[in-house]
Structure formats: structure tokens, C-alpha cells
PDB file of C-alpha atoms in Angstrom:
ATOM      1  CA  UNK V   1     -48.505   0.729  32.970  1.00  0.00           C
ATOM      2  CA  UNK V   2     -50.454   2.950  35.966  1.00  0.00           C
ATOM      3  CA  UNK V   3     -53.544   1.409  34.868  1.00  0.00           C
ATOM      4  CA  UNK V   4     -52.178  -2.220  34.629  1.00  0.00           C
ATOM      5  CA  UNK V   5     -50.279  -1.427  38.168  1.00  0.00           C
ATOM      6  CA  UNK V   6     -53.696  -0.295  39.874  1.00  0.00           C
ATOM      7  CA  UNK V   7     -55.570  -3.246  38.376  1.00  0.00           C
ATOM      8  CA  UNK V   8     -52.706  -6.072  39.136  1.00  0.00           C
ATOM      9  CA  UNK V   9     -52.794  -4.326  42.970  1.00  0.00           C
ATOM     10  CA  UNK V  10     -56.415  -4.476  43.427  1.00  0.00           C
ATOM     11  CA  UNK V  11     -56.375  -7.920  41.912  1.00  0.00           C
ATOM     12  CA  UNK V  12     -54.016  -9.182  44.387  1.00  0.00           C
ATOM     13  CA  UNK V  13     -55.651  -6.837  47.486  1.00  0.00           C
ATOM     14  CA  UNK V  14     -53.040  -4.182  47.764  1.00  0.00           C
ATOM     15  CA  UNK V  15     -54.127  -0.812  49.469  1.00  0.00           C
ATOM     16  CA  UNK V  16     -51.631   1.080  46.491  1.00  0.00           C
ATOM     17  CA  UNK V  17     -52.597   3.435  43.960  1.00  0.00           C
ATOM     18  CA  UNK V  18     -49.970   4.328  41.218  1.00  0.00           C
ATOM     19  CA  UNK V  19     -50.389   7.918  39.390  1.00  0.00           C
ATOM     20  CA  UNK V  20     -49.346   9.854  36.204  1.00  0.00           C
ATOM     21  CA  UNK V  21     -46.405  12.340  37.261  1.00  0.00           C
ATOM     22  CA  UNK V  22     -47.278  16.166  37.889  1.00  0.00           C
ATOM     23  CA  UNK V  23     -47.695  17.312  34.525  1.00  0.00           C
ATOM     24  CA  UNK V  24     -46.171  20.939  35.965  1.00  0.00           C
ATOM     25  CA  UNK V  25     -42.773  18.385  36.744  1.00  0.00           C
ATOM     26  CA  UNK V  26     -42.438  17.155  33.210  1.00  0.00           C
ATOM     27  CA  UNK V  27     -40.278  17.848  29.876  1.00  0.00           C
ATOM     28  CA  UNK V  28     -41.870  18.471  26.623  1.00  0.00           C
ATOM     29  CA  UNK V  29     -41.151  15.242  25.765  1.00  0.00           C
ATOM     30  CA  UNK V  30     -42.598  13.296  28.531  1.00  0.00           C
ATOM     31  CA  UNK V  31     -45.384  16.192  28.962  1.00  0.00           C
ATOM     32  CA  UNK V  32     -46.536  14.390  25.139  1.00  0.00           C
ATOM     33  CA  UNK V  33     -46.456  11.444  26.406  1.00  0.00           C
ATOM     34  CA  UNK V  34     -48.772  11.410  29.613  1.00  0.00           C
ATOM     35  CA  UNK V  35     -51.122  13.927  27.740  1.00  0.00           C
ATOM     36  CA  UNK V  36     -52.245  11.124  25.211  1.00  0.00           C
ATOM     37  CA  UNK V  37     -52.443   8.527  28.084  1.00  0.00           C
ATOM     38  CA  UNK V  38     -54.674  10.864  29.569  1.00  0.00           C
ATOM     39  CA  UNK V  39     -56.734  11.227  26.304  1.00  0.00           C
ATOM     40  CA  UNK V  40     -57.062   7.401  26.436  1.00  0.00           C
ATOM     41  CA  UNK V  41     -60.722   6.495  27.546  1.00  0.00           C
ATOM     42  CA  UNK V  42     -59.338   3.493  29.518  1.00  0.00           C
ATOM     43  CA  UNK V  43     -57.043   6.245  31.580  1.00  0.00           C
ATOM     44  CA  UNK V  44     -60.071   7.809  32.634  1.00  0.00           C
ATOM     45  CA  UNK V  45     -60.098   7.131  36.607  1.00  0.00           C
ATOM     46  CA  UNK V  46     -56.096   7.591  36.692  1.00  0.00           C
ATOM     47  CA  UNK V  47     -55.267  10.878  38.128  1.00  0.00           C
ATOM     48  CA  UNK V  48     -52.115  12.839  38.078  1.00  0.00           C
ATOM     49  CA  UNK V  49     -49.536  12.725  41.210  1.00  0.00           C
ATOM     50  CA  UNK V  50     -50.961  14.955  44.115  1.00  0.00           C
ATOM     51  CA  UNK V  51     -49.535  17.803  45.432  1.00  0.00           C
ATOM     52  CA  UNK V  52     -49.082  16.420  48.717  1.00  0.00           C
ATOM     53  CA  UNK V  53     -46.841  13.616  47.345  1.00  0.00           C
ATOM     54  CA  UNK V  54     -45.011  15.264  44.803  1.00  0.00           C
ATOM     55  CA  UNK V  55     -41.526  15.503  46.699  1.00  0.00           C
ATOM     56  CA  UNK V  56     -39.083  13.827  48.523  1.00  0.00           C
ATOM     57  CA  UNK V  57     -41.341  11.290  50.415  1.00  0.00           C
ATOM     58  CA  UNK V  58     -39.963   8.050  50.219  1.00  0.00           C
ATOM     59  CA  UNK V  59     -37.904   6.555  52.825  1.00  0.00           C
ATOM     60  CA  UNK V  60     -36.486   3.666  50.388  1.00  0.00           C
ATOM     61  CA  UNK V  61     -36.764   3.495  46.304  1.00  0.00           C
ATOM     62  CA  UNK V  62     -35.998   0.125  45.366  1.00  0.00           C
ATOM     63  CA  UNK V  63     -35.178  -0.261  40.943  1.00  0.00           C
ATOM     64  CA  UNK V  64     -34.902  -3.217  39.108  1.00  0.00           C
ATOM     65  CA  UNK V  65     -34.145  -1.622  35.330  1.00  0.00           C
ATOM     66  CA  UNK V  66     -31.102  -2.153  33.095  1.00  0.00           C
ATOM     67  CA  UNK V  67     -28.491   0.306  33.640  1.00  0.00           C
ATOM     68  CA  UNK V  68     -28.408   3.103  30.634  1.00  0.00           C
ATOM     69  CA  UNK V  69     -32.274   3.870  32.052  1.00  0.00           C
ATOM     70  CA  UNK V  70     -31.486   3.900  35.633  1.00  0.00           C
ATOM     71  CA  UNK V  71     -28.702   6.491  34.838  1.00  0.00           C
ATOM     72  CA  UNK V  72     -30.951   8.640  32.977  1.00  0.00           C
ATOM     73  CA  UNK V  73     -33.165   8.779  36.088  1.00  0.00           C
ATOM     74  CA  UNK V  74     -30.955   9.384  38.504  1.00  0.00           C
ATOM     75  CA  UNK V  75     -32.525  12.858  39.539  1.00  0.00           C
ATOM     76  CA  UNK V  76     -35.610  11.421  39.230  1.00  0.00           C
ATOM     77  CA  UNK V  77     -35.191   9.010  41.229  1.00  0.00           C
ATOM     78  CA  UNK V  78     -32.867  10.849  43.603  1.00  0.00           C
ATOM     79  CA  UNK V  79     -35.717  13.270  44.255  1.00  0.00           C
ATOM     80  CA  UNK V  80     -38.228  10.778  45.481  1.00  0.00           C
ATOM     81  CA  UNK V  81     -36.222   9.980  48.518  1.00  0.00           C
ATOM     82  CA  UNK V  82     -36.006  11.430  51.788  1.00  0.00           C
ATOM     83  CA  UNK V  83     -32.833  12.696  53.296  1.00  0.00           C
ATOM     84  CA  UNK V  84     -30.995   9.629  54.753  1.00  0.00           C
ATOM     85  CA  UNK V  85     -33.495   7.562  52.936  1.00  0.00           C
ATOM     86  CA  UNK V  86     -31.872   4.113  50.911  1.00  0.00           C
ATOM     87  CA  UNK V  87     -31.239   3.447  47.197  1.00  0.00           C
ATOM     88  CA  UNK V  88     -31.557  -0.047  45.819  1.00  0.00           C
ATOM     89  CA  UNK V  89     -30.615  -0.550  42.107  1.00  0.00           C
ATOM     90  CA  UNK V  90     -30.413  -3.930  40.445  1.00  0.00           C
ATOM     91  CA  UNK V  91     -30.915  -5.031  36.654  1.00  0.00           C
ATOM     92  CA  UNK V  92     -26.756  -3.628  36.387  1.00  0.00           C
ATOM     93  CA  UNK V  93     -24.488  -5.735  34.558  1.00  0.00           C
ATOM     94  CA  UNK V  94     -21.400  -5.663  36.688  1.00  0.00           C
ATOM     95  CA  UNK V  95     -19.785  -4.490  33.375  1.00  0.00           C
ATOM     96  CA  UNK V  96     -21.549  -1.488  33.763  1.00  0.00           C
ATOM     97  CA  UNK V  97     -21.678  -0.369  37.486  1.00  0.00           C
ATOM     98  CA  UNK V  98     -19.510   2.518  37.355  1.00  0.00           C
ATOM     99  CA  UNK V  99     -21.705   4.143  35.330  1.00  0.00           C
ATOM    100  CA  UNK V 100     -24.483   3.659  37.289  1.00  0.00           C
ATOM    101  CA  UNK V 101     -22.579   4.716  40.586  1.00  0.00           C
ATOM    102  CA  UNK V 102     -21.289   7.220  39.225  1.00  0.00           C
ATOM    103  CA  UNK V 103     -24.355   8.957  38.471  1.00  0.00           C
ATOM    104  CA  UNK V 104     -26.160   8.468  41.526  1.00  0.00           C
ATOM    105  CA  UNK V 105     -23.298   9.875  43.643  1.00  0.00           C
ATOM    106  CA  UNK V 106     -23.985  13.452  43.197  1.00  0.00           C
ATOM    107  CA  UNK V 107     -27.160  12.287  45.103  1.00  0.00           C
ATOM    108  CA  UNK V 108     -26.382   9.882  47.551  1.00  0.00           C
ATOM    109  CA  UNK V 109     -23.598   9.170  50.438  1.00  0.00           C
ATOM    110  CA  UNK V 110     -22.088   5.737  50.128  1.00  0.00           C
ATOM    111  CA  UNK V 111     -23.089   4.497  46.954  1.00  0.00           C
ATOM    112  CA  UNK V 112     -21.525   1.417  45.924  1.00  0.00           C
ATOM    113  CA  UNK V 113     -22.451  -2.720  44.574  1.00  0.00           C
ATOM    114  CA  UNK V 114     -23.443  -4.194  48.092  1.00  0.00           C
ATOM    115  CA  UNK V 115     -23.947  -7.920  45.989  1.00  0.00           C
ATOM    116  CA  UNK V 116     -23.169  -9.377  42.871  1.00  0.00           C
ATOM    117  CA  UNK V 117     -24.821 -12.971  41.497  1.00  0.00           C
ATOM    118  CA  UNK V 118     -24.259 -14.056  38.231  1.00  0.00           C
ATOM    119  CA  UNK V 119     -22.691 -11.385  36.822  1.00  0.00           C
ATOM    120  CA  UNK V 120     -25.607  -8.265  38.077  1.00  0.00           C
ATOM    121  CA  UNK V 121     -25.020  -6.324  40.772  1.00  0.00           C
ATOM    122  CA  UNK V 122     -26.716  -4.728  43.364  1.00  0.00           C
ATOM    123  CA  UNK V 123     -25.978  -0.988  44.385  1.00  0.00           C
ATOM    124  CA  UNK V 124     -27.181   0.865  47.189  1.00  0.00           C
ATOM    125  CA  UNK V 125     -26.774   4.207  48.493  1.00  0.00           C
ATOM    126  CA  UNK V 126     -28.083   6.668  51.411  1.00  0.00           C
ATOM    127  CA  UNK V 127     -30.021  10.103  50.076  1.00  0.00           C
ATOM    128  CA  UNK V 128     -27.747  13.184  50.847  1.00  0.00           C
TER     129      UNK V 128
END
């Protein structure tokens, strides 16, 4: 997906480059997984997050995934963005928004479904 991301960016000329997470950051799990994408000869030119970026620098994190994964990475997430920095989740069926706000209160002031269309919601929230 980082190497699809940097291509589709440079394609469309976007100054972005997209990295694999700090390795030191990572569960075993994950640790597995960006290990054999960086055995991958195509990975060869991605590198891992710098140490400069790895922390709260984000003024705005903006997540369009279905709900049960946004939940999951709610710290994750949470600990890309700045202090009084913005939260924007979508890809929530309304059916399911607690849960979602629920788990990114611990993290954020305010969190709560700003819009709804069609049955999916929208929910924002400002960092803590």
C-alpha cells in the first residue's frame, strides 16, 4: 500500500511520501508483517517512519475505514495528532457509532457524529 501510495502521488504530482511505521513502535504481530514487506525487492526505496516524525505531528487525521478497524486504532490514531488537533472518522454505520465514540473519547474532547447521510456518519473530535 506505501509503495502504491508513493507511486499514485508521484503519478498525480504530489510532494508526499508515505513510510513503513518505526519498527521500534510495533507489536510482534505487525513487527512480522512490515519485516517481509521490507524483504520484498519492490519495497526497496521505501524507508521506515523517521525519527523526526514519529509523534504527535499532525494537526488533523482525517479516516475513512469501517468501524470495528477504526476502533482498534484508536491509540494509533490518537497519537498522531497534536494537542487540540481534529479527528475526522467516516466509513461508521450509524448503527455502530457508539462504539466508535466511545473509543476515541479517552483521547479526544468533544467527540461526537457531526453528519449523517444515508445511514454513515461522520464523527469528529478535538485531541486532548
Amino acid at each position: 500500500a506505501i509503495r502504491i501510495a508513493n507511486d499514485n502521488a508521484k503519478k498525480n504530482g504530489v510532494e508526499m511520501k508515505n513510510y513503513l511505521p518505526d519498527i521500534e513502535s510495533l507489536d510482534d504481530e505487525a513487527l512480522s508483517v512490515v519485516m517481509r514487506a521490507m524483504q520484498r525487492k519492490r519495497n526497496k526505496d521505501i524507508e521506515t517512519l523517521p525519527e523526526g516524525l514519529n509523534g504527535p505531528v499532525y494537526d488533523l487525521c482525517a479516516a475513512n475505514i469501517l468501524a470495528r478497524p477504526l476502533v482498534g486504532l484508536a491509540p494509533t490514531l490518537a497519537a498522531l495528532v497534536k494537542s487540540g488537533g481534529g479527528i475526522g472518522l467516516s466509513g461508521v454505520l450509524a448503527v455502530q457509532a457508539e462504539m466508535v465514540v466511545d473509543a476515541y473519547t479517552e483521547f479526544f474532547n468533544d467527540v461526537k457524529v457531526a453528519d449523517e447521510e444515508n445511514g454513515w456518519v461522520l464523527i469528529t473530535g478535538t485531541r486532548k
